[in-house]
Short mmCIF file of C-alpha atoms and ligand atoms in Angstrom, two decimals:
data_model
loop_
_atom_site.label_atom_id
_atom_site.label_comp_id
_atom_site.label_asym_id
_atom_site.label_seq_id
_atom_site.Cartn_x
_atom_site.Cartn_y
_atom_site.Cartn_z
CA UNK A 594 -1.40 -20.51 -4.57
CA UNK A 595 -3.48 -22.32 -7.12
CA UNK A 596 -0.26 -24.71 -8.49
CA UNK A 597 3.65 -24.03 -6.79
CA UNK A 598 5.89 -24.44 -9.13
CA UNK A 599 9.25 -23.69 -7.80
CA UNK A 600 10.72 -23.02 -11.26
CA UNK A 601 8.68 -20.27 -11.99
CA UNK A 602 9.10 -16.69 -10.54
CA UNK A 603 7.60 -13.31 -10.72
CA UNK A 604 9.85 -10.26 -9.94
CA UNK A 605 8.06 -6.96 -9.37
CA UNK A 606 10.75 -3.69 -10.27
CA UNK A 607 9.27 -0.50 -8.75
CA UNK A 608 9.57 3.12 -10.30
CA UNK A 609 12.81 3.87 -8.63
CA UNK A 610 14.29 0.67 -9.94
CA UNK A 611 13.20 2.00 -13.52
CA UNK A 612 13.95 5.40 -13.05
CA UNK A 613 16.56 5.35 -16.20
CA UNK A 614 18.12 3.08 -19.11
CA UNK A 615 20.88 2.39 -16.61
CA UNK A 616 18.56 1.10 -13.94
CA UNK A 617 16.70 -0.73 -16.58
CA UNK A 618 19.78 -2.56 -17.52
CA UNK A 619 20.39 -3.24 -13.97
CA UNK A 620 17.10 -4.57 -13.62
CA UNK A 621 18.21 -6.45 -16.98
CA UNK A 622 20.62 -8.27 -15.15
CA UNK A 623 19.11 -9.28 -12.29
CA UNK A 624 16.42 -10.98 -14.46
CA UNK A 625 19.09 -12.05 -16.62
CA UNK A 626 21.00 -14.00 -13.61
CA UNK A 627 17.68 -15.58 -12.04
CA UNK A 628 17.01 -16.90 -15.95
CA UNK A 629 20.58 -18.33 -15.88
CA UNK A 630 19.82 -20.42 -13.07
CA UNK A 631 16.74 -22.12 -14.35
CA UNK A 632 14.36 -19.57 -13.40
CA UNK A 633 11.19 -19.31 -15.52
CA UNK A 634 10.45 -15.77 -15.30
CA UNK A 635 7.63 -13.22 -15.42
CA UNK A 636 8.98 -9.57 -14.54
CA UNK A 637 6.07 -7.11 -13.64
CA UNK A 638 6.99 -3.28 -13.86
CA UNK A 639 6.40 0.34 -12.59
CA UNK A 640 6.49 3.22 -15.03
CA UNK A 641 9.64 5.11 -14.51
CA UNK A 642 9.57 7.45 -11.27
CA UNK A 643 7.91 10.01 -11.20
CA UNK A 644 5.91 9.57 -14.61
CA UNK A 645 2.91 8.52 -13.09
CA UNK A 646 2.68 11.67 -11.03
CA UNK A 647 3.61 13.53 -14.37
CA UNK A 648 0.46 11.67 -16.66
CA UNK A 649 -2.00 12.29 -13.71
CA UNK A 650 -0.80 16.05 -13.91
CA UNK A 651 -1.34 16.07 -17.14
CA UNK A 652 -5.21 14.22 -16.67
CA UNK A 653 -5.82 17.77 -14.15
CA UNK A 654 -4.02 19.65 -16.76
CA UNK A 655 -7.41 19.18 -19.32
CA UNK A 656 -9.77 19.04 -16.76
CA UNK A 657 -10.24 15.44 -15.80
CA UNK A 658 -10.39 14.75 -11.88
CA UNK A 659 -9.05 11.46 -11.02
CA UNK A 660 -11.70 8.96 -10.29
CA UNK A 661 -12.49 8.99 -6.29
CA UNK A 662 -9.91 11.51 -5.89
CA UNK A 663 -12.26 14.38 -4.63
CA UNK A 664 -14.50 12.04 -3.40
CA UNK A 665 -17.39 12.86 -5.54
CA UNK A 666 -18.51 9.60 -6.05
CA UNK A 667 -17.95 9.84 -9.28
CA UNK A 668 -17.07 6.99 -11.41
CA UNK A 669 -14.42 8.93 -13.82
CA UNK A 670 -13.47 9.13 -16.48
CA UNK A 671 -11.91 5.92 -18.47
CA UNK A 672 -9.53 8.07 -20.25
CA UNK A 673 -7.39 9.24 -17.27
CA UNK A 674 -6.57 5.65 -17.50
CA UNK A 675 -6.14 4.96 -21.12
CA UNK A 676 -3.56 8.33 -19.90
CA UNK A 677 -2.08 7.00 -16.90
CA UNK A 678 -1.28 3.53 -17.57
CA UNK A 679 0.75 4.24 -20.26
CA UNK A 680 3.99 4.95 -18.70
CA UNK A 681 3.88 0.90 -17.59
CA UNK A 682 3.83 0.49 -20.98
CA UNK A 683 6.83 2.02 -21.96
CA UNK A 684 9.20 0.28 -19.28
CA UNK A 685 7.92 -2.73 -20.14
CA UNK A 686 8.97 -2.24 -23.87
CA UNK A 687 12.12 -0.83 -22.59
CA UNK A 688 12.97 -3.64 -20.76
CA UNK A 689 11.59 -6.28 -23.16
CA UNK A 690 14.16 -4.61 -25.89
CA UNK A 691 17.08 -4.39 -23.46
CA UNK A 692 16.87 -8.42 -22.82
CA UNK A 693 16.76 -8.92 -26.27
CA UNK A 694 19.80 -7.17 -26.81
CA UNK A 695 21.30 -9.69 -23.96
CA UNK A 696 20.43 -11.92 -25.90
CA UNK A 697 17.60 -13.66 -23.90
CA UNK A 698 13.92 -14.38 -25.91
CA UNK A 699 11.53 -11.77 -24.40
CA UNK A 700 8.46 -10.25 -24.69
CA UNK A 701 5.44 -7.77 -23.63
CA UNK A 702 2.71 -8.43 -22.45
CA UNK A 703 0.17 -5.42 -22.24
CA UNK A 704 -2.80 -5.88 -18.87
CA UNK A 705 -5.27 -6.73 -21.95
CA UNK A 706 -3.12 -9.17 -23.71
CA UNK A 707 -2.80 -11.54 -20.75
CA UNK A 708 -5.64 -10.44 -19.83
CA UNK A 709 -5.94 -8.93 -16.41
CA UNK A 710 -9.44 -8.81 -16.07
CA UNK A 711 -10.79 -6.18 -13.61
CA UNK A 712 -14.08 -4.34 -12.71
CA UNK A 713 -14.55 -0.60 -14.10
CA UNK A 714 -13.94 1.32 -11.28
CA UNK A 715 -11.86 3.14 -13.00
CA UNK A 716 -8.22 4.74 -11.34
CA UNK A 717 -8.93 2.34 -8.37
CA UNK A 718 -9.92 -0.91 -10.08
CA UNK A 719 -9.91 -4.35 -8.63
CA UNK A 720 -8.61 -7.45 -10.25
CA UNK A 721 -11.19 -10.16 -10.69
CA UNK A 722 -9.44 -12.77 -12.99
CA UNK A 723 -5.92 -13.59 -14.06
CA UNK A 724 -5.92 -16.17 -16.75
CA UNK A 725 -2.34 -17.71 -16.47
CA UNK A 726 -2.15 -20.36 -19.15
CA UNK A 727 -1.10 -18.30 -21.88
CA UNK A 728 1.73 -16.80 -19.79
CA UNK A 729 2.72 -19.88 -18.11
CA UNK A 730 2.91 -21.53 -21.98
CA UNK A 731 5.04 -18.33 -22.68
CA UNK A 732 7.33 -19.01 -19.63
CA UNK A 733 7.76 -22.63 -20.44
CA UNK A 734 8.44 -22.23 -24.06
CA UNK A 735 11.34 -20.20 -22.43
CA UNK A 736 10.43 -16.59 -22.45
CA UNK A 737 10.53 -14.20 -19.91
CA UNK A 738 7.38 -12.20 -20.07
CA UNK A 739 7.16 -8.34 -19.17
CA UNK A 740 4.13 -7.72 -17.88
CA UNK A 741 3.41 -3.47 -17.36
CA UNK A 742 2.21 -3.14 -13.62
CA UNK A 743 -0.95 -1.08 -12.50
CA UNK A 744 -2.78 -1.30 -15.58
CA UNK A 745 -5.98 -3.76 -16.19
CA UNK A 746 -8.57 -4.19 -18.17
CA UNK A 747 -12.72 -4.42 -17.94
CA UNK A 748 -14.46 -7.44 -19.96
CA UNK A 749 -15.64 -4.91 -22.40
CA UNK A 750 -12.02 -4.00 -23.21
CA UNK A 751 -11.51 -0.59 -21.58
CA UNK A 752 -7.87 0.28 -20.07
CA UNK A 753 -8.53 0.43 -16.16
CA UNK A 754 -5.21 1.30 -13.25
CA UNK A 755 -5.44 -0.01 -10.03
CA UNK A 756 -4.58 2.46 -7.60
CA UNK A 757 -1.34 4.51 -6.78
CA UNK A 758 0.83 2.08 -5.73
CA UNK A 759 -0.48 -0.83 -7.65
CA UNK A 760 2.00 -2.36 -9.69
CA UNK A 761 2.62 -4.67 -6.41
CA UNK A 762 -0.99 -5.77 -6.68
CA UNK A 763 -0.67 -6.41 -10.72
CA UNK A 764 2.87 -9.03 -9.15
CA UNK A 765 0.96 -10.96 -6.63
CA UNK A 766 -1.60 -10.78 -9.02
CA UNK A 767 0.53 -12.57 -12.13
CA UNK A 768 2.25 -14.92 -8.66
CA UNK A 769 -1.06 -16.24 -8.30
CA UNK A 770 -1.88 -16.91 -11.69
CA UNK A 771 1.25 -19.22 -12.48
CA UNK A 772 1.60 -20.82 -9.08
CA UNK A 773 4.79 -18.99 -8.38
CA UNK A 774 6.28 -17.10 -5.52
CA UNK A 775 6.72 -13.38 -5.85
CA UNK A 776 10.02 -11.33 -5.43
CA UNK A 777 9.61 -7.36 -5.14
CA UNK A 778 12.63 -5.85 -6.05
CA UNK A 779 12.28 -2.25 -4.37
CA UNK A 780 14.63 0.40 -3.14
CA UNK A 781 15.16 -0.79 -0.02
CA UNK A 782 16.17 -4.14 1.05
CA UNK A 783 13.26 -5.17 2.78
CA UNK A 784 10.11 -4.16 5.20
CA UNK A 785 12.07 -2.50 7.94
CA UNK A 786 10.21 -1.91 11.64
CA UNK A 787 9.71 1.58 10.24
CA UNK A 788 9.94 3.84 7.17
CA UNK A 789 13.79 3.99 7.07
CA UNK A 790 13.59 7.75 5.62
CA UNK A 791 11.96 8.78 9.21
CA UNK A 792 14.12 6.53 11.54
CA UNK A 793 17.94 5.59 10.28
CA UNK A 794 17.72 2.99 13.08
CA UNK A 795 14.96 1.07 11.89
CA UNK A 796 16.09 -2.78 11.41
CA UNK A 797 15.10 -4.56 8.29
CA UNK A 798 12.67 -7.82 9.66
CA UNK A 799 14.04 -11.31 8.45
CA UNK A 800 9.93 -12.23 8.48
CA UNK A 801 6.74 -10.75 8.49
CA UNK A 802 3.54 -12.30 8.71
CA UNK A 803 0.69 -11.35 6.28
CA UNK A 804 -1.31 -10.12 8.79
CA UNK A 805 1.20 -7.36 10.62
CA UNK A 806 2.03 -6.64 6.99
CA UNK A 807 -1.57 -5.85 5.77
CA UNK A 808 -1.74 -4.08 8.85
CA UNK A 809 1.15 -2.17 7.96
CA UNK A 810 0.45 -1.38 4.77
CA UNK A 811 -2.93 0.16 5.32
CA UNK A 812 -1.77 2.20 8.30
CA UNK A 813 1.17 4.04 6.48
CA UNK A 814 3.85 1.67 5.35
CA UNK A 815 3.77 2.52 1.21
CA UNK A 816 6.78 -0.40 0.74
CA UNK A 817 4.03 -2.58 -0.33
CA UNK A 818 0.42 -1.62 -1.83
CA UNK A 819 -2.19 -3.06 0.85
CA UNK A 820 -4.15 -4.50 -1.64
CA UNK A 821 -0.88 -6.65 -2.83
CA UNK A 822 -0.86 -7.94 0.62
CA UNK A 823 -4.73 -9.10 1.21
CA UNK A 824 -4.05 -10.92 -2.46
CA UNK A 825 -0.94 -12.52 -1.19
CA UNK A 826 -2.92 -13.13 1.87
CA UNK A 827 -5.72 -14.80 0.47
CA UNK A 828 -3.87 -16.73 -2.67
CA UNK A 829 -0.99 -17.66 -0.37
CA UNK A 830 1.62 -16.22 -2.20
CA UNK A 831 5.09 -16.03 -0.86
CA UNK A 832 6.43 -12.14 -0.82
CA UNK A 833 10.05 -11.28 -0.97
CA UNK A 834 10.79 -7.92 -0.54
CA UNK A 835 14.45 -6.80 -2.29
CA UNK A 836 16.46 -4.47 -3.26
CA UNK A 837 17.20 -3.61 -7.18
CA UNK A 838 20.70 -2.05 -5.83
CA UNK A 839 22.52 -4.98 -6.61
CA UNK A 840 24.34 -6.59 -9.35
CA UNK A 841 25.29 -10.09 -10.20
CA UNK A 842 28.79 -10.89 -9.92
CA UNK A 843 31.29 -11.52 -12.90
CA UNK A 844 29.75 -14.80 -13.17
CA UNK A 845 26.78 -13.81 -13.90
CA UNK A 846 25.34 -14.73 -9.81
CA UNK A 847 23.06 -12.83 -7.72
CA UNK A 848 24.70 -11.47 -4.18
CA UNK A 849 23.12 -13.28 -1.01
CA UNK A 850 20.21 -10.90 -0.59
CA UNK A 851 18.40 -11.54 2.83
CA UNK A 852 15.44 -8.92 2.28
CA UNK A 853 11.91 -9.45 3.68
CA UNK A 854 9.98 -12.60 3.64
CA UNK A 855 6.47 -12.27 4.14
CA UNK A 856 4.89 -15.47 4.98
CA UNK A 857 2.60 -17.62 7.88
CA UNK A 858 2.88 -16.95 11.45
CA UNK A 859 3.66 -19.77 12.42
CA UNK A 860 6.49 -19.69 9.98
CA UNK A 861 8.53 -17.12 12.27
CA UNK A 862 10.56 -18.34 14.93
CA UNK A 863 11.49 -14.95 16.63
CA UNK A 864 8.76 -13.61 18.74
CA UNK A 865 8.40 -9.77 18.90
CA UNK A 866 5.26 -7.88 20.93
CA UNK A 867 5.40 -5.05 18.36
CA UNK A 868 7.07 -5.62 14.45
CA UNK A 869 6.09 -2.40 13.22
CA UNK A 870 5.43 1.60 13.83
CA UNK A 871 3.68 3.46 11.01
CA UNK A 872 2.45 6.81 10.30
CA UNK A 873 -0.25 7.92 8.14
CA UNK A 874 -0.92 11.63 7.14
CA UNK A 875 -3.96 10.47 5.11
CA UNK A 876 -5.96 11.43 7.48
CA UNK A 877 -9.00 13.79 8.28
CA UNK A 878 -10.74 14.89 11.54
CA UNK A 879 -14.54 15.96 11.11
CA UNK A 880 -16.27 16.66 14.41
CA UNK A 881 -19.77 17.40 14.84
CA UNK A 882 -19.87 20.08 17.78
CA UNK A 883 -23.81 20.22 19.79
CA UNK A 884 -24.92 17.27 18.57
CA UNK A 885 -28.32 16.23 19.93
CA UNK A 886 -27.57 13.48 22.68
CA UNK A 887 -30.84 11.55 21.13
CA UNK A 888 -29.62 7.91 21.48
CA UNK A 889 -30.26 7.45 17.67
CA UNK A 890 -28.18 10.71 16.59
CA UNK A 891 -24.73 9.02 15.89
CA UNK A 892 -26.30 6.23 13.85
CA UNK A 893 -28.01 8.66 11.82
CA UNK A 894 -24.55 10.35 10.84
CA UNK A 895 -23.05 6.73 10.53
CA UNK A 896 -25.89 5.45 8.40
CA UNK A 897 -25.60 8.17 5.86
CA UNK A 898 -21.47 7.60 5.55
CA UNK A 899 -22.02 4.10 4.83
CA UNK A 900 -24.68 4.73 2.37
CA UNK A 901 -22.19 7.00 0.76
CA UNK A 902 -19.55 4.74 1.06
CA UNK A 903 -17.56 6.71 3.39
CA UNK A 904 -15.22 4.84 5.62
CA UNK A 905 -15.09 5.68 9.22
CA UNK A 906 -12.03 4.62 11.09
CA UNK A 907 -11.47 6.41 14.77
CA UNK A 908 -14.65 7.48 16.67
CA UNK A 909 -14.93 9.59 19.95
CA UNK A 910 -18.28 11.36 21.77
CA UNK A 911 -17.90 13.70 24.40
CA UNK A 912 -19.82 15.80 26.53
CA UNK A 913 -20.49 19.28 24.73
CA UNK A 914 -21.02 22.57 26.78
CA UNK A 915 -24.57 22.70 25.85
CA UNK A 916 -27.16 20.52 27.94
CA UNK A 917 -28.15 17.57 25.94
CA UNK A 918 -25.57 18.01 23.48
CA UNK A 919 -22.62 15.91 22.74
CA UNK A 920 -19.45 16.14 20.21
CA UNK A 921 -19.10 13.50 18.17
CA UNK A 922 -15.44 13.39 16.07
CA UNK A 923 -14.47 11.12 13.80
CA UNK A 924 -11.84 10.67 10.72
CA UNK A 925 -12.13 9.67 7.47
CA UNK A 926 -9.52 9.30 4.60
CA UNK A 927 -8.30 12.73 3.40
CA UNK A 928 -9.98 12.19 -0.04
CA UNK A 929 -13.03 11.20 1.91
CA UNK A 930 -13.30 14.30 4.07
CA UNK A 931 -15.13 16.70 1.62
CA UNK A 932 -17.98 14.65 0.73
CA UNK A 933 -18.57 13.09 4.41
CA UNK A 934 -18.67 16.85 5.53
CA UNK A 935 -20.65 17.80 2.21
CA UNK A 936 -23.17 15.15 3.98
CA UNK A 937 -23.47 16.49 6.82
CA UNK A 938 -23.76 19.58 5.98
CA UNK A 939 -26.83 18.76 3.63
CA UNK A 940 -28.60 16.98 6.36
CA UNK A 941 -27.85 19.31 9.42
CA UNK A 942 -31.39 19.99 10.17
CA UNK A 943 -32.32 16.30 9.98
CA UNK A 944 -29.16 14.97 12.25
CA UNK A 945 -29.28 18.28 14.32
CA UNK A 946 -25.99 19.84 15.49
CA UNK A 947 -24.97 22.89 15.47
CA UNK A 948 -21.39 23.02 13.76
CA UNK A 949 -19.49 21.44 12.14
CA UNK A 950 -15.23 21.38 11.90
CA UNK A 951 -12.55 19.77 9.28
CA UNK A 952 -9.24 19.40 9.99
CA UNK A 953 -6.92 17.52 8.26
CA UNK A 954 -3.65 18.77 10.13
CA UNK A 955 -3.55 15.31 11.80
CA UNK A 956 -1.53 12.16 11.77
CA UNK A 957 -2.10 8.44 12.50
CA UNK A 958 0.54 6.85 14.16
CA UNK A 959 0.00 2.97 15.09
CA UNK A 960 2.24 -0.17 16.56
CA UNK A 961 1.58 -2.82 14.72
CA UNK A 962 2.23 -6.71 16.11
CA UNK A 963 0.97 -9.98 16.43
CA UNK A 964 2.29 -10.30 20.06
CA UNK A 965 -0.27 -8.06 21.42
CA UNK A 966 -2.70 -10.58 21.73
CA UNK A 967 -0.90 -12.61 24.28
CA UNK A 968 0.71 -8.88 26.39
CA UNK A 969 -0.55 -6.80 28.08
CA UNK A 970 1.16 -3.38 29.06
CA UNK A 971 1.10 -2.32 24.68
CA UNK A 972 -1.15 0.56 24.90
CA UNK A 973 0.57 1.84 28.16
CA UNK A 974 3.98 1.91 27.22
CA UNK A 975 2.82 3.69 24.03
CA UNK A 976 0.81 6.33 26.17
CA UNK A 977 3.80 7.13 28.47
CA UNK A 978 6.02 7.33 25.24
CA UNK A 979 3.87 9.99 24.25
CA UNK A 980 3.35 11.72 27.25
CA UNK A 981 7.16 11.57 27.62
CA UNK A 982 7.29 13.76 24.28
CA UNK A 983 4.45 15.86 25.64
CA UNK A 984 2.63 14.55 22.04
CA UNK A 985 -1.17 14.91 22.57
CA UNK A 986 -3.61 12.14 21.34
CA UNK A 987 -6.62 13.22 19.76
CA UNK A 988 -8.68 9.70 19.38
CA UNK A 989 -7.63 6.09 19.59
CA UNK A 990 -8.63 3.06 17.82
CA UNK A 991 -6.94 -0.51 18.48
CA UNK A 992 -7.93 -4.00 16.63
CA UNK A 993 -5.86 -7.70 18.12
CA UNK A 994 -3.09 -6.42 16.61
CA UNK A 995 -2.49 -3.14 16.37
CA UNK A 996 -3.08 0.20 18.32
CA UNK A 997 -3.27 3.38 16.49
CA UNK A 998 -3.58 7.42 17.46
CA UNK A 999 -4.91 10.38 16.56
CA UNK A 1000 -2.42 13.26 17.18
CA UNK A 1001 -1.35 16.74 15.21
CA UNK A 1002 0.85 16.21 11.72
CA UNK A 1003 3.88 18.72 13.42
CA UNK A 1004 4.29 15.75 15.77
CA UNK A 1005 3.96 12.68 13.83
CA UNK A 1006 7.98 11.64 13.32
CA UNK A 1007 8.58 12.56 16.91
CA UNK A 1008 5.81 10.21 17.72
CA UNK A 1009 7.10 7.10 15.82
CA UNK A 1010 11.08 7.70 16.79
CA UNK A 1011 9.73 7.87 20.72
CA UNK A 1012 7.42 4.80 20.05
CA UNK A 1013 10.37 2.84 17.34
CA UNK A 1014 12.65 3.47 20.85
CA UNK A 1015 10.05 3.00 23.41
CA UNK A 1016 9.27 -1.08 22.17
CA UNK A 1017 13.10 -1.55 21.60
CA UNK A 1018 13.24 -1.63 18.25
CA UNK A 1019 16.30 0.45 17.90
CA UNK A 1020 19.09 -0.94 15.40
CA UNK A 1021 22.15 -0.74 18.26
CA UNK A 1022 25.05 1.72 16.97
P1 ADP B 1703 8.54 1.26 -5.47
O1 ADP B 1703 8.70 2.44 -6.37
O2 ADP B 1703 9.63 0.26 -5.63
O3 ADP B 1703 7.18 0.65 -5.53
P2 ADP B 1703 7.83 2.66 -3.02
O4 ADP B 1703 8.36 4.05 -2.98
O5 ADP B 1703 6.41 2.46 -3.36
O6 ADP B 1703 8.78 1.81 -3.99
O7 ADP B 1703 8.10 1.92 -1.63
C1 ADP B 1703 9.39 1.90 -1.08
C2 ADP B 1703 9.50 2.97 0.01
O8 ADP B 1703 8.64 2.63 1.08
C3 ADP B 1703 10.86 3.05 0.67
O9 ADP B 1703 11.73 3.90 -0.03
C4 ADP B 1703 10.55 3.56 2.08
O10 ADP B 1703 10.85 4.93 2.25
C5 ADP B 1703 9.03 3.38 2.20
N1 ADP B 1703 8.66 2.70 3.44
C6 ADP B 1703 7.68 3.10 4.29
N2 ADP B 1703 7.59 2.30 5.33
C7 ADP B 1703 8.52 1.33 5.17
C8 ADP B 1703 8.91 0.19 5.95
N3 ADP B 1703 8.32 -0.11 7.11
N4 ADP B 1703 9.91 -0.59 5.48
C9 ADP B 1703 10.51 -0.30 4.30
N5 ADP B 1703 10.19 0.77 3.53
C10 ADP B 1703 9.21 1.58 3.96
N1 LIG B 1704 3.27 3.73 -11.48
C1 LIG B 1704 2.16 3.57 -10.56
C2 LIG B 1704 2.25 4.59 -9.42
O1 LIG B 1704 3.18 5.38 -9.39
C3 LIG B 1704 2.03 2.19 -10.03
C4 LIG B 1704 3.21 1.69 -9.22
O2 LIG B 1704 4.33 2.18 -9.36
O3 LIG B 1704 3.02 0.76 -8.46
O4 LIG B 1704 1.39 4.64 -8.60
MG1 MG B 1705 5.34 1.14 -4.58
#
């Protein structure tokens, strides 16, 4: 963080938490009660849920792909944002209006008003600059400023978004920028050791460190957007994670509400091998059947993904039927898939192989823990669990921290319920 200053506070409200005018009064009151007890605060909101989904719809609807999306390459079009980033802009009115009518002194603050400067990749932009001194004057003077998640804005003025998911970017973002800590207010009470919707026994975590939860984040877990995490990461921004289904009391007080602290290692007392089990069905499986076994073969297929900015994650050769041939397989993101296999296809002669096969019928399932550097025995009590299951693993990739598999979609909740039981993280009855 650039400048702590405890008094000041951003709190993130997710599309759920705006879903309706009651919610938003809800979210009105929790505001409301951390302004009553000194709080200077900057509230950073989702569109209501499901409107996002409903604008990008509408962005297909005449034609316009969204940026990356198909992964064409193609830098889109800067009006599916000028479309999609304006359903931000509406809860934050919405909100600004219903304080008012509290009584409190409130106002909006559109992404190019503060500004939040970002590059032009449009639909999947990056924040490069959050000026804070006009806010922070703003929060001093005693206003609480809305600031509409997701949406940015390029030095020459264009609307840009930042990515499904992005409005908890935008909150570390604005955390940074006035030296506060950042409270995400979310419709569950915390970062649990999985997705509560696939396991009811999954037990919220009093801590997590940055690094399990940047882990987490990019391998499945959607509570928090990963690039929200690397921010907080880097800026050293305390994360709460909350929930927005609570209300202050008659007195206007907030309920004790534990949530999820994300913070420094060395912060957390408890000691766990794994934290965290996460699945993934953003996944795709290309595999490159009688490949020539020439030593320089794979990095000719890896050369041309990185040149076309493909990302590779989980990589396996294996012997092919054919005398000096080999199969290579490897995944990509989902939206990745068609162009790396567009690539290939164009340069089949030049790579030499003699087929090629997409399948995106797969899921990623990973452990996720900073414990695993100091134990062994991880990756075999995950490979039992499996085999227990009879759950097949098509490829494997592990970094200090985390393990992760390849295995088919139909099996991926059965996977992380035998793995959530198999490292006793249960919740007891
Ligand atoms: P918001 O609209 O507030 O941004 P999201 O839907 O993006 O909320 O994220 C919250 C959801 O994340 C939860 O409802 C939950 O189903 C899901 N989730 C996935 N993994 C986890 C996890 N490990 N802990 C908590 N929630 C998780
Ligand atoms: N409304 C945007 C989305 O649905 C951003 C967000 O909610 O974080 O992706
Ligand atoms: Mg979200």
């Amino acid at each position: 963080m650039t400048r702590a200053d405890t008094n000041r506070l951003v709190m993130k409200f997710g599309g759920t938490s705006m879903a309706d005018l009651e919610r938003i009064r809800r979210a009105a009151r929790i505001v409301a009660a951390e302004a009553a007890r000194g709080k200077k605060v900057a509230v950073v909101v989702s569109a209501m849920a499901g409107k996002t989904n409903e604008l990008v719809a509408w962005t297909d609807g005449v034609g316009a792909a969204a940026p990356g999306l198909y992964g064409d390459g193609v830098l889109s079009d800067d009006e599916y944002d000028v479309v999609v980033a304006s359903g931000e802009q509406v809860t934050s009115g919405l909100l600004a209006l219903t304080l008012r009518n509290m009584g409190l002194k409130a106002r909006s603050w559109m992404g190019w008003q503060i500004p939040i400067l970002t590059d032009d990749a449009h639909g999947r932009a990056r924040i490069e600059e959050v000026p804070g001194d006009a806010l922070g004057a703003a929060l001093d003077a005693g206003e609480i400023a809305i600031v509409p998640g997701f949406q940015g804005v390029t030095r020459d003025g264009r609307i840009t978004t930042l990515g499904r998911g992005g409005s908890d970017t935008s909150a570390v973002a604005v955390a940074a920028a006035l030296g506060a800590p950042c409270d995400i207010y979310t419709d569950v009470d915390g970062v649990y050791t999985t997705d509560p919707r696939i396991q009811s026994r999954a037990r919220r975590l009093e801590k997590v460190s940055y690094e399990e939860m940047l882990e987490m984040a990019s391998l499945g877990a959607k509570v928090l957007q990963t690039r929200s995490v690397e921010l907080a990461m880097h800026k050293r921004v305390p994360v709460r994670v909350l929930s927005s289904f609570i209300e202050p009391d008659e007195n206007g007080n907030l309920p004790q509400h534990a949530g999820t602290l994300i913070c420094d290692e060395d912060e957390i007392v408890e000691k766990r091998i794994v934290s965290g089990v996460t699945m993934s069905r953003d996944e795709a499986r290309i595999t490159l059947l009688g490949l020539s076994d020439r030593t320089d073969a794979p990095a000719d297929v890896f050369t041309r993904l990185a040149e076309a900015e493909v990302n590779v994650d989980m990589i396996v050769q294996s012997q092919a039927r054919t005398e000096g041939a080999v199969n290579l397989t490897f995944t990509t993101g989902r939206r990745d898939a068609r162009r790396a296999a567009e690539l290939m296809t164009a340069a089949k002669a030049e790579i030499g192989f003699e087929e090629l096969r997409v399948d995106d019928d797969v899921a990623k399932v990973s452990v996720i823990g900073v414990g695993m550097r100091s134990h062994a025995g991880v990756a075999q009590t995950m490979f039992r669990a499996l085999a227990d299951k009879g759950v097949k693993f098509q490829a494997i990739s592990t970094s200090e921290i985390k393990i992760s598999v390849l295995i088919d979609s139909d099996y991926a909740e059965l996977a992380v319920r035998a793995l959530h039981a198999a490292y006793g993280l249960d919740a007891e009855d």
